[in-house]
mmCIF file with all atom_site columns, C-alpha atoms in Angstrom:
data_model
loop_
_atom_site.group_PDB
_atom_site.id
_atom_site.type_symbol
_atom_site.label_atom_id
_atom_site.label_alt_id
_atom_site.label_comp_id
_atom_site.label_asym_id
_atom_site.label_entity_id
_atom_site.label_seq_id
_atom_site.pdbx_PDB_ins_code
_atom_site.Cartn_x
_atom_site.Cartn_y
_atom_site.Cartn_z
_atom_site.occupancy
_atom_site.B_iso_or_equiv
_atom_site.pdbx_formal_charge
_atom_site.auth_seq_id
_atom_site.auth_comp_id
_atom_site.auth_asym_id
_atom_site.auth_atom_id
_atom_site.pdbx_PDB_model_num
ATOM 1   C CA . ASP N 1 1   ? -13.024 -8.365  12.270  1.00 0.00 ? 689 ASP N CA 1
ATOM 2   C CA . PHE N 1 2   ? -10.924 -8.385  9.183   1.00 0.00 ? 690 PHE N CA 1
ATOM 3   C CA . ARG N 1 3   ? -8.117  -10.401 11.526  1.00 0.00 ? 691 ARG N CA 1
ATOM 4   C CA . GLU N 1 4   ? -10.480 -12.662 13.078  1.00 0.00 ? 692 GLU N CA 1
ATOM 5   C CA . GLU N 1 5   ? -11.430 -13.633 8.926   1.00 0.00 ? 693 GLU N CA 1
ATOM 6   C CA . LEU N 1 6   ? -8.152  -14.619 8.493   1.00 0.00 ? 694 LEU N CA 1
ATOM 7   C CA . LYS N 1 7   ? -7.362  -15.583 11.928  1.00 0.00 ? 695 LYS N CA 1
ATOM 8   C CA . VAL N 1 8   ? -4.285  -13.635 12.315  1.00 0.00 ? 696 VAL N CA 1
ATOM 9   C CA . PRO N 1 9   ? -3.355  -13.028 16.065  1.00 0.00 ? 697 PRO N CA 1
ATOM 10  C CA . ARG N 1 10  ? -3.634  -9.402  17.246  1.00 0.00 ? 698 ARG N CA 1
ATOM 11  C CA . SER N 1 11  ? 0.031   -9.348  17.828  1.00 0.00 ? 699 SER N CA 1
ATOM 12  C CA . ALA N 1 12  ? 1.021   -10.001 14.599  1.00 0.00 ? 700 ALA N CA 1
ATOM 13  C CA . LEU N 1 13  ? 1.633   -7.373  12.104  1.00 0.00 ? 701 LEU N CA 1
ATOM 14  C CA . VAL N 1 14  ? -0.189  -7.421  8.772   1.00 0.00 ? 702 VAL N CA 1
ATOM 15  C CA . PHE N 1 15  ? 1.599   -5.841  5.633   1.00 0.00 ? 703 PHE N CA 1
ATOM 16  C CA . THR N 1 16  ? -1.226  -5.083  2.930   1.00 0.00 ? 704 THR N CA 1
ATOM 17  C CA . ASN N 1 17  ? -1.018  -4.400  -0.803  1.00 0.00 ? 705 ASN N CA 1
ATOM 18  C CA . VAL N 1 18  ? -3.941  -3.618  -3.052  1.00 0.00 ? 706 VAL N CA 1
ATOM 19  C CA . GLY N 1 19  ? -3.528  -4.114  -6.610  1.00 0.00 ? 707 GLY N CA 1
ATOM 20  C CA . ASN N 1 20  ? -3.970  -6.514  -9.549  1.00 0.00 ? 708 ASN N CA 1
ATOM 21  C CA . PHE N 1 21  ? -1.769  -8.812  -10.371 1.00 0.00 ? 709 PHE N CA 1
ATOM 22  C CA . SER N 1 22  ? 1.033   -8.263  -12.564 1.00 0.00 ? 710 SER N CA 1
ATOM 23  C CA . GLU N 1 23  ? 4.769   -7.559  -13.119 1.00 0.00 ? 711 GLU N CA 1
ATOM 24  C CA . VAL N 1 24  ? 3.970   -3.627  -13.235 1.00 0.00 ? 712 VAL N CA 1
ATOM 25  C CA . LYS N 1 25  ? 2.537   -4.123  -9.701  1.00 0.00 ? 713 LYS N CA 1
ATOM 26  C CA . GLY N 1 26  ? 5.641   -5.078  -8.679  1.00 0.00 ? 714 GLY N CA 1
ATOM 27  C CA . HIS N 1 27  ? 4.436   -8.717  -6.910  1.00 0.00 ? 715 HIS N CA 1
ATOM 28  C CA . HIS N 1 28  ? 7.613   -10.339 -8.089  1.00 0.00 ? 716 HIS N CA 1
ATOM 29  C CA . LEU N 1 29  ? 9.562   -7.714  -5.588  1.00 0.00 ? 717 LEU N CA 1
ATOM 30  C CA . LEU N 1 30  ? 7.038   -7.539  -3.020  1.00 0.00 ? 718 LEU N CA 1
ATOM 31  C CA . LEU N 1 31  ? 7.176   -11.532 -2.112  1.00 0.00 ? 719 LEU N CA 1
ATOM 32  C CA . PRO N 1 32  ? 11.129  -11.937 -1.609  1.00 0.00 ? 720 PRO N CA 1
ATOM 33  C CA . ALA N 1 33  ? 11.075  -8.679  0.354   1.00 0.00 ? 721 ALA N CA 1
ATOM 34  C CA . PHE N 1 34  ? 8.603   -10.129 2.671   1.00 0.00 ? 722 PHE N CA 1
ATOM 35  C CA . LYS N 1 35  ? 10.192  -13.526 3.000   1.00 0.00 ? 723 LYS N CA 1
ATOM 36  C CA . LYS N 1 36  ? 13.651  -11.578 3.470   1.00 0.00 ? 724 LYS N CA 1
ATOM 37  C CA . LEU N 1 37  ? 11.771  -9.230  6.163   1.00 0.00 ? 725 LEU N CA 1
ATOM 38  C CA . LEU N 1 38  ? 10.236  -12.407 7.935   1.00 0.00 ? 726 LEU N CA 1
ATOM 39  C CA . GLU N 1 39  ? 13.883  -14.137 8.023   1.00 0.00 ? 727 GLU N CA 1
ATOM 40  C CA . GLU N 1 40  ? 16.471  -11.356 8.844   1.00 0.00 ? 728 GLU N CA 1
ATOM 41  C CA . GLU N 1 41  ? 14.223  -9.078  10.961  1.00 0.00 ? 729 GLU N CA 1
ATOM 42  C CA . LYS N 1 42  ? 12.178  -12.195 12.864  1.00 0.00 ? 730 LYS N CA 1
ATOM 43  C CA . VAL N 1 43  ? 8.696   -10.737 12.834  1.00 0.00 ? 731 VAL N CA 1
ATOM 44  C CA . ASN N 1 44  ? 5.658   -12.276 13.293  1.00 0.00 ? 732 ASN N CA 1
ATOM 45  C CA . ALA N 1 45  ? 4.261   -11.022 9.964   1.00 0.00 ? 733 ALA N CA 1
ATOM 46  C CA . TYR N 1 46  ? 1.476   -11.334 7.607   1.00 0.00 ? 734 TYR N CA 1
ATOM 47  C CA . LEU N 1 47  ? 0.956   -10.124 3.990   1.00 0.00 ? 735 LEU N CA 1
ATOM 48  C CA . VAL N 1 48  ? -2.394  -9.867  2.790   1.00 0.00 ? 736 VAL N CA 1
ATOM 49  C CA . LEU N 1 49  ? -3.033  -9.275  -1.132  1.00 0.00 ? 737 LEU N CA 1
ATOM 50  C CA . VAL N 1 50  ? -5.990  -7.690  -2.744  1.00 0.00 ? 738 VAL N CA 1
ATOM 51  C CA . GLY N 1 51  ? -7.045  -7.343  -5.928  1.00 0.00 ? 739 GLY N CA 1
ATOM 52  C CA . ARG N 1 52  ? -7.798  -8.976  -9.654  1.00 0.00 ? 740 ARG N CA 1
ATOM 53  C CA . ASP N 1 53  ? -5.871  -12.519 -9.948  1.00 0.00 ? 741 ASP N CA 1
ATOM 54  C CA . THR N 1 54  ? -4.112  -12.136 -6.588  1.00 0.00 ? 742 THR N CA 1
ATOM 55  C CA . ASP N 1 55  ? -5.720  -15.467 -6.171  1.00 0.00 ? 743 ASP N CA 1
ATOM 56  C CA . SER N 1 56  ? -4.941  -16.730 -9.554  1.00 0.00 ? 744 SER N CA 1
ATOM 57  C CA . GLU N 1 57  ? -2.506  -20.047 -9.762  1.00 0.00 ? 745 GLU N CA 1
ATOM 58  C CA . ARG N 1 58  ? 0.157   -17.740 -11.235 1.00 0.00 ? 746 ARG N CA 1
ATOM 59  C CA . CYS N 1 59  ? -0.051  -15.587 -7.923  1.00 0.00 ? 747 CYS N CA 1
ATOM 60  C CA . SER N 1 60  ? -0.239  -18.979 -5.685  1.00 0.00 ? 748 SER N CA 1
ATOM 61  C CA . SER N 1 61  ? 2.683   -20.603 -7.465  1.00 0.00 ? 749 SER N CA 1
ATOM 62  C CA . LEU N 1 62  ? 4.890   -17.543 -6.790  1.00 0.00 ? 750 LEU N CA 1
ATOM 63  C CA . ILE N 1 63  ? 3.621   -17.685 -2.934  1.00 0.00 ? 751 ILE N CA 1
ATOM 64  C CA . ARG N 1 64  ? 4.745   -21.434 -3.058  1.00 0.00 ? 752 ARG N CA 1
ATOM 65  C CA . LYS N 1 65  ? 7.823   -20.572 -4.942  1.00 0.00 ? 753 LYS N CA 1
ATOM 66  C CA . TRP N 1 66  ? 9.190   -18.102 -1.716  1.00 0.00 ? 754 TRP N CA 1
ATOM 67  C CA . GLY N 1 67  ? 7.794   -20.787 0.915   1.00 0.00 ? 755 GLY N CA 1
ATOM 68  C CA . LEU N 1 68  ? 5.247   -18.091 1.977   1.00 0.00 ? 756 LEU N CA 1
ATOM 69  C CA . GLU N 1 69  ? 2.483   -20.345 2.217   1.00 0.00 ? 757 GLU N CA 1
ATOM 70  C CA . GLY N 1 70  ? 0.425   -19.495 5.587   1.00 0.00 ? 758 GLY N CA 1
ATOM 71  C CA . ARG N 1 71  ? 1.836   -15.817 5.812   1.00 0.00 ? 759 ARG N CA 1
ATOM 72  C CA . VAL N 1 72  ? 0.494   -14.339 2.329   1.00 0.00 ? 760 VAL N CA 1
ATOM 73  C CA . PHE N 1 73  ? -3.288  -13.983 2.256   1.00 0.00 ? 761 PHE N CA 1
ATOM 74  C CA . ALA N 1 74  ? -4.495  -13.685 -1.620  1.00 0.00 ? 762 ALA N CA 1
ATOM 75  C CA . LEU N 1 75  ? -7.598  -12.522 -1.682  1.00 0.00 ? 763 LEU N CA 1
ATOM 76  C CA . GLY N 1 76  ? -8.518  -11.334 -4.993  1.00 0.00 ? 764 GLY N CA 1
ATOM 77  C CA . PHE N 1 77  ? -10.758 -8.683  -5.724  1.00 0.00 ? 765 PHE N CA 1
ATOM 78  C CA . ARG N 1 78  ? -12.780 -7.151  -2.505  1.00 0.00 ? 766 ARG N CA 1
ATOM 79  C CA . ARG N 1 79  ? -15.130 -4.722  -2.194  1.00 0.00 ? 767 ARG N CA 1
ATOM 80  C CA . ASP N 1 80  ? -14.329 -4.183  1.224   1.00 0.00 ? 768 ASP N CA 1
ATOM 81  C CA . VAL N 1 81  ? -10.957 -2.692  1.116   1.00 0.00 ? 769 VAL N CA 1
ATOM 82  C CA . PRO N 1 82  ? -11.383 -0.226  3.517   1.00 0.00 ? 770 PRO N CA 1
ATOM 83  C CA . ARG N 1 83  ? -12.555 -2.908  6.344   1.00 0.00 ? 771 ARG N CA 1
ATOM 84  C CA . ILE N 1 84  ? -8.873  -4.946  4.961   1.00 0.00 ? 772 ILE N CA 1
ATOM 85  C CA . LEU N 1 85  ? -7.088  -1.613  5.517   1.00 0.00 ? 773 LEU N CA 1
ATOM 86  C CA . ALA N 1 86  ? -8.084  -1.220  8.866   1.00 0.00 ? 774 ALA N CA 1
ATOM 87  C CA . GLY N 1 87  ? -6.878  -4.087  10.087  1.00 0.00 ? 775 GLY N CA 1
ATOM 88  C CA . THR N 1 88  ? -3.730  -3.423  8.783   1.00 0.00 ? 776 THR N CA 1
ATOM 89  C CA . ASP N 1 89  ? -0.419  -2.181  10.090  1.00 0.00 ? 777 ASP N CA 1
ATOM 90  C CA . VAL N 1 90  ? 2.150   -1.382  6.826   1.00 0.00 ? 778 VAL N CA 1
ATOM 91  C CA . PHE N 1 91  ? 0.861   -0.375  3.142   1.00 0.00 ? 779 PHE N CA 1
ATOM 92  C CA . VAL N 1 92  ? 3.115   -1.416  0.501   1.00 0.00 ? 780 VAL N CA 1
ATOM 93  C CA . PHE N 1 93  ? 2.984   -0.254  -2.745  1.00 0.00 ? 781 PHE N CA 1
ATOM 94  C CA . PRO N 1 94  ? 5.834   -1.736  -5.078  1.00 0.00 ? 782 PRO N CA 1
ATOM 95  C CA . SER N 1 95  ? 4.791   -0.523  -8.587  1.00 0.00 ? 783 SER N CA 1
ATOM 96  C CA . LEU N 1 96  ? 6.603   0.086   -11.921 1.00 0.00 ? 784 LEU N CA 1
ATOM 97  C CA . ASN N 1 97  ? 4.718   2.370   -13.077 1.00 0.00 ? 785 ASN N CA 1
ATOM 98  C CA . GLU N 1 98  ? 1.708   4.228   -11.852 1.00 0.00 ? 786 GLU N CA 1
ATOM 99  C CA . GLY N 1 99  ? -0.430  6.974   -11.913 1.00 0.00 ? 787 GLY N CA 1
ATOM 100 C CA . ILE N 1 100 ? -2.335  8.500   -8.658  1.00 0.00 ? 788 ILE N CA 1
ATOM 101 C CA . ALA N 1 101 ? -2.379  5.398   -7.084  1.00 0.00 ? 789 ALA N CA 1
ATOM 102 C CA . GLY N 1 102 ? -6.009  5.312   -5.613  1.00 0.00 ? 790 GLY N CA 1
ATOM 103 C CA . SER N 1 103 ? -5.094  2.540   -2.968  1.00 0.00 ? 791 SER N CA 1
ATOM 104 C CA . LEU N 1 104 ? -2.285  3.951   -1.785  1.00 0.00 ? 792 LEU N CA 1
ATOM 105 C CA . ILE N 1 105 ? -4.123  7.470   -1.046  1.00 0.00 ? 793 ILE N CA 1
ATOM 106 C CA . GLN N 1 106 ? -6.960  5.215   0.520   1.00 0.00 ? 794 GLN N CA 1
ATOM 107 C CA . ALA N 1 107 ? -4.329  3.843   2.727   1.00 0.00 ? 795 ALA N CA 1
ATOM 108 C CA . MET N 1 108 ? -3.023  7.177   3.623   1.00 0.00 ? 796 MET N CA 1
ATOM 109 C CA . ALA N 1 109 ? -6.362  8.611   4.243   1.00 0.00 ? 797 ALA N CA 1
ATOM 110 C CA . MET N 1 110 ? -6.870  5.969   6.802   1.00 0.00 ? 798 MET N CA 1
ATOM 111 C CA . LYS N 1 111 ? -3.220  6.800   8.720   1.00 0.00 ? 799 LYS N CA 1
ATOM 112 C CA . LYS N 1 112 ? -1.594  3.701   7.603   1.00 0.00 ? 800 LYS N CA 1
ATOM 113 C CA . VAL N 1 113 ? 2.429   3.437   7.534   1.00 0.00 ? 801 VAL N CA 1
ATOM 114 C CA . VAL N 1 114 ? 2.993   3.414   3.681   1.00 0.00 ? 802 VAL N CA 1
ATOM 115 C CA . VAL N 1 115 ? 5.703   2.338   1.710   1.00 0.00 ? 803 VAL N CA 1
ATOM 116 C CA . ALA N 1 116 ? 5.794   2.841   -1.721  1.00 0.00 ? 804 ALA N CA 1
ATOM 117 C CA . SER N 1 117 ? 7.789   3.197   -5.163  1.00 0.00 ? 805 SER N CA 1
ATOM 118 C CA . PHE N 1 118 ? 9.057   6.565   -6.154  1.00 0.00 ? 806 PHE N CA 1
ATOM 119 C CA . VAL N 1 119 ? 7.614   6.596   -9.262  1.00 0.00 ? 807 VAL N CA 1
ATOM 120 C CA . GLY N 1 120 ? 4.961   8.209   -11.488 1.00 0.00 ? 808 GLY N CA 1
ATOM 121 C CA . GLY N 1 121 ? 2.353   10.635  -9.677  1.00 0.00 ? 809 GLY N CA 1
ATOM 122 C CA . ILE N 1 122 ? 3.482   9.214   -6.675  1.00 0.00 ? 810 ILE N CA 1
ATOM 123 C CA . LYS N 1 123 ? 6.191   11.189  -7.060  1.00 0.00 ? 811 LYS N CA 1
ATOM 124 C CA . SER N 1 124 ? 3.478   14.756  -6.405  1.00 0.00 ? 812 SER N CA 1
ATOM 125 C CA . TYR N 1 125 ? 2.633   13.693  -3.032  1.00 0.00 ? 813 TYR N CA 1
ATOM 126 C CA . LEU N 1 126 ? 5.116   11.241  -1.268  1.00 0.00 ? 814 LEU N CA 1
ATOM 127 C CA . LYS N 1 127 ? 7.313   12.498  0.859   1.00 0.00 ? 815 LYS N CA 1
ATOM 128 C CA . ASP N 1 128 ? 10.075  10.174  2.351   1.00 0.00 ? 816 ASP N CA 1
ATOM 129 C CA . GLY N 1 129 ? 9.995   10.263  5.938   1.00 0.00 ? 817 GLY N CA 1
ATOM 130 C CA . PHE N 1 130 ? 7.278   13.011  6.128   1.00 0.00 ? 818 PHE N CA 1
ATOM 131 C CA . ASN N 1 131 ? 4.093   11.403  5.148   1.00 0.00 ? 819 ASN N CA 1
ATOM 132 C CA . GLY N 1 132 ? 5.564   7.886   4.084   1.00 0.00 ? 820 GLY N CA 1
ATOM 133 C CA . LEU N 1 133 ? 8.420   5.945   2.708   1.00 0.00 ? 821 LEU N CA 1
ATOM 134 C CA . ALA N 1 134 ? 9.583   5.724   -0.736  1.00 0.00 ? 822 ALA N CA 1
ATOM 135 C CA . VAL N 1 135 ? 11.463  3.266   -2.474  1.00 0.00 ? 823 VAL N CA 1
ATOM 136 C CA . ARG N 1 136 ? 13.566  2.549   -5.537  1.00 0.00 ? 824 ARG N CA 1
ATOM 137 C CA . PRO N 1 137 ? 10.600  1.383   -7.981  1.00 0.00 ? 825 PRO N CA 1
ATOM 138 C CA . GLY N 1 138 ? 12.727  -2.114  -9.203  1.00 0.00 ? 826 GLY N CA 1
ATOM 139 C CA . ASP N 1 139 ? 14.715  -2.561  -6.321  1.00 0.00 ? 827 ASP N CA 1
ATOM 140 C CA . LEU N 1 140 ? 14.400  -5.623  -3.997  1.00 0.00 ? 828 LEU N CA 1
ATOM 141 C CA . GLU N 1 141 ? 16.910  -4.331  -1.596  1.00 0.00 ? 829 GLU N CA 1
ATOM 142 C CA . SER N 1 142 ? 15.080  -0.983  -1.725  1.00 0.00 ? 830 SER N CA 1
ATOM 143 C CA . LEU N 1 143 ? 11.822  -2.472  -1.029  1.00 0.00 ? 831 LEU N CA 1
ATOM 144 C CA . TYR N 1 144 ? 13.145  -4.719  1.725   1.00 0.00 ? 832 TYR N CA 1
ATOM 145 C CA . ALA N 1 145 ? 14.736  -1.501  3.505   1.00 0.00 ? 833 ALA N CA 1
ATOM 146 C CA . GLY N 1 146 ? 11.421  0.243   3.334   1.00 0.00 ? 834 GLY N CA 1
ATOM 147 C CA . MET N 1 147 ? 9.616   -2.374  4.874   1.00 0.00 ? 835 MET N CA 1
ATOM 148 C CA . LYS N 1 148 ? 12.218  -2.389  7.300   1.00 0.00 ? 836 LYS N CA 1
ATOM 149 C CA . ARG N 1 149 ? 12.071  1.270   7.997   1.00 0.00 ? 837 ARG N CA 1
ATOM 150 C CA . ALA N 1 150 ? 8.507   1.012   8.125   1.00 0.00 ? 838 ALA N CA 1
ATOM 151 C CA . LEU N 1 151 ? 8.672   -1.453  11.506  1.00 0.00 ? 839 LEU N CA 1
ATOM 152 C CA . LYS N 1 152 ? 10.528  1.690   13.115  1.00 0.00 ? 840 LYS N CA 1
ATOM 153 C CA . HIS N 1 153 ? 7.385   4.344   12.365  1.00 0.00 ? 841 HIS N CA 1
ATOM 154 C CA . LEU N 1 154 ? 4.583   2.002   13.286  1.00 0.00 ? 842 LEU N CA 1
ATOM 155 C CA . SER N 1 155 ? 3.672   4.426   16.309  1.00 0.00 ? 843 SER N CA 1
ATOM 156 C CA . ASP N 1 156 ? 5.165   7.988   14.578  1.00 0.00 ? 844 ASP N CA 1
ATOM 157 C CA . TYR N 1 157 ? 1.722   9.407   14.699  1.00 0.00 ? 845 TYR N CA 1
ATOM 158 C CA . THR N 1 158 ? 2.886   12.502  12.948  1.00 0.00 ? 846 THR N CA 1
ATOM 159 C CA . MET N 1 159 ? 3.747   10.935  9.783   1.00 0.00 ? 847 MET N CA 1
ATOM 160 C CA . ARG N 1 160 ? 0.256   8.987   9.724   1.00 0.00 ? 848 ARG N CA 1
ATOM 161 C CA . GLU N 1 161 ? -1.667  12.371  10.772  1.00 0.00 ? 849 GLU N CA 1
ATOM 162 C CA . ARG N 1 162 ? 0.892   13.834  7.472   1.00 0.00 ? 850 ARG N CA 1
ATOM 163 C CA . ALA N 1 163 ? -0.483  10.981  5.137   1.00 0.00 ? 851 ALA N CA 1
ATOM 164 C CA . ARG N 1 164 ? -3.940  11.257  6.008   1.00 0.00 ? 852 ARG N CA 1
ATOM 165 C CA . GLU N 1 165 ? -3.690  15.661  5.299   1.00 0.00 ? 853 GLU N CA 1
ATOM 166 C CA . THR N 1 166 ? -1.990  14.376  2.215   1.00 0.00 ? 854 THR N CA 1
ATOM 167 C CA . ALA N 1 167 ? -4.956  12.182  1.095   1.00 0.00 ? 855 ALA N CA 1
ATOM 168 C CA . VAL N 1 168 ? -7.636  14.748  1.845   1.00 0.00 ? 856 VAL N CA 1
ATOM 169 C CA . ASN N 1 169 ? -6.352  16.667  -0.885  1.00 0.00 ? 857 ASN N CA 1
ATOM 170 C CA . PHE N 1 170 ? -7.477  14.029  -3.045  1.00 0.00 ? 858 PHE N CA 1
ATOM 171 C CA . ASP N 1 171 ? -11.065 13.771  -1.847  1.00 0.00 ? 859 ASP N CA 1
ATOM 172 C CA . ILE N 1 172 ? -13.231 13.716  -5.041  1.00 0.00 ? 860 ILE N CA 1
ATOM 173 C CA . LYS N 1 173 ? -15.410 16.374  -3.715  1.00 0.00 ? 861 LYS N CA 1
ATOM 174 C CA . LEU N 1 174 ? -12.608 18.690  -3.274  1.00 0.00 ? 862 LEU N CA 1
ATOM 175 C CA . ILE N 1 175 ? -11.256 17.458  -6.761  1.00 0.00 ? 863 ILE N CA 1
ATOM 176 C CA . ALA N 1 176 ? -14.498 18.248  -8.176  1.00 0.00 ? 864 ALA N CA 1
ATOM 177 C CA . GLU N 1 177 ? -14.816 21.956  -6.594  1.00 0.00 ? 865 GLU N CA 1
ATOM 178 C CA . LYS N 1 178 ? -11.403 22.506  -7.736  1.00 0.00 ? 866 LYS N CA 1
ATOM 179 C CA . THR N 1 179 ? -12.113 21.504  -11.654 1.00 0.00 ? 867 THR N CA 1
ATOM 180 C CA . LEU N 1 180 ? -15.197 23.372  -11.270 1.00 0.00 ? 868 LEU N CA 1
ATOM 181 C CA . LYS N 1 181 ? -13.687 26.669  -10.518 1.00 0.00 ? 869 LYS N CA 1
ATOM 182 C CA . VAL N 1 182 ? -11.507 25.987  -13.123 1.00 0.00 ? 870 VAL N CA 1
ATOM 183 C CA . TYR N 1 183 ? -13.859 25.565  -15.626 1.00 0.00 ? 871 TYR N CA 1
ATOM 184 C CA . GLU N 1 184 ? -15.867 28.733  -14.492 1.00 0.00 ? 872 GLU N CA 1
ATOM 185 C CA . GLY N 1 185 ? -12.483 30.376  -14.716 1.00 0.00 ? 873 GLY N CA 1
ATOM 186 C CA . VAL N 1 186 ? -12.510 29.635  -18.217 1.00 0.00 ? 874 VAL N CA 1
ATOM 187 C CA . LEU N 1 187 ? -15.865 30.763  -19.117 1.00 0.00 ? 875 LEU N CA 1
ATOM 188 C CA . ASN N 1 188 ? -15.438 33.972  -17.474 1.00 0.00 ? 876 ASN N CA 1
ATOM 189 C CA . GLY N 1 189 ? -12.314 34.975  -18.761 1.00 0.00 ? 877 GLY N CA 1
ATOM 190 C CA . SER N 1 190 ? -13.503 33.962  -22.440 1.00 0.00 ? 878 SER N CA 1
ATOM 191 C CA . LEU N 1 191 ? -16.787 36.049  -22.143 1.00 0.00 ? 879 LEU N CA 1
ATOM 192 C CA . SER N 1 192 ? -15.086 39.299  -21.166 1.00 0.00 ? 880 SER N CA 1
#
């Protein structure tokens, strides 16, 4: 459904980024890395940007700067991220600074090939080559290389399943249960 909405051919690859448009989220690196991927790897691919202000004039200007009109869809804030991820082949997350990165966890839960900056809280769960592909934050060449590597992992179902297994540990119900047990332990320990 999502690909039909954008008129993206089934045979094309879709790279998706979910993050509010800002320098810290790495859009200024993502667009030239994607341009390089198109030119050097000759792939039929599209990039989808989802998040607040990705549909802004500032973002559109950056897309034009790199000559990516027609190849990048800047959708702005959306409530149907799972539907968008369902039509995605590779999730790219080039953030320069990040906590846990909920959208990355969501993509991993949906068994997507993920390419992400090895930064902040992401370091605690992303294992390069095991459940996704890690790149150096702020490094255009590393991001490009990660996106290029992703092409080779599209049919790596083992990595994609490991990504899902990793994401399960971040399920809100599971986290709530673990937190409750910690509190119960503190209360029981302090009452004895």
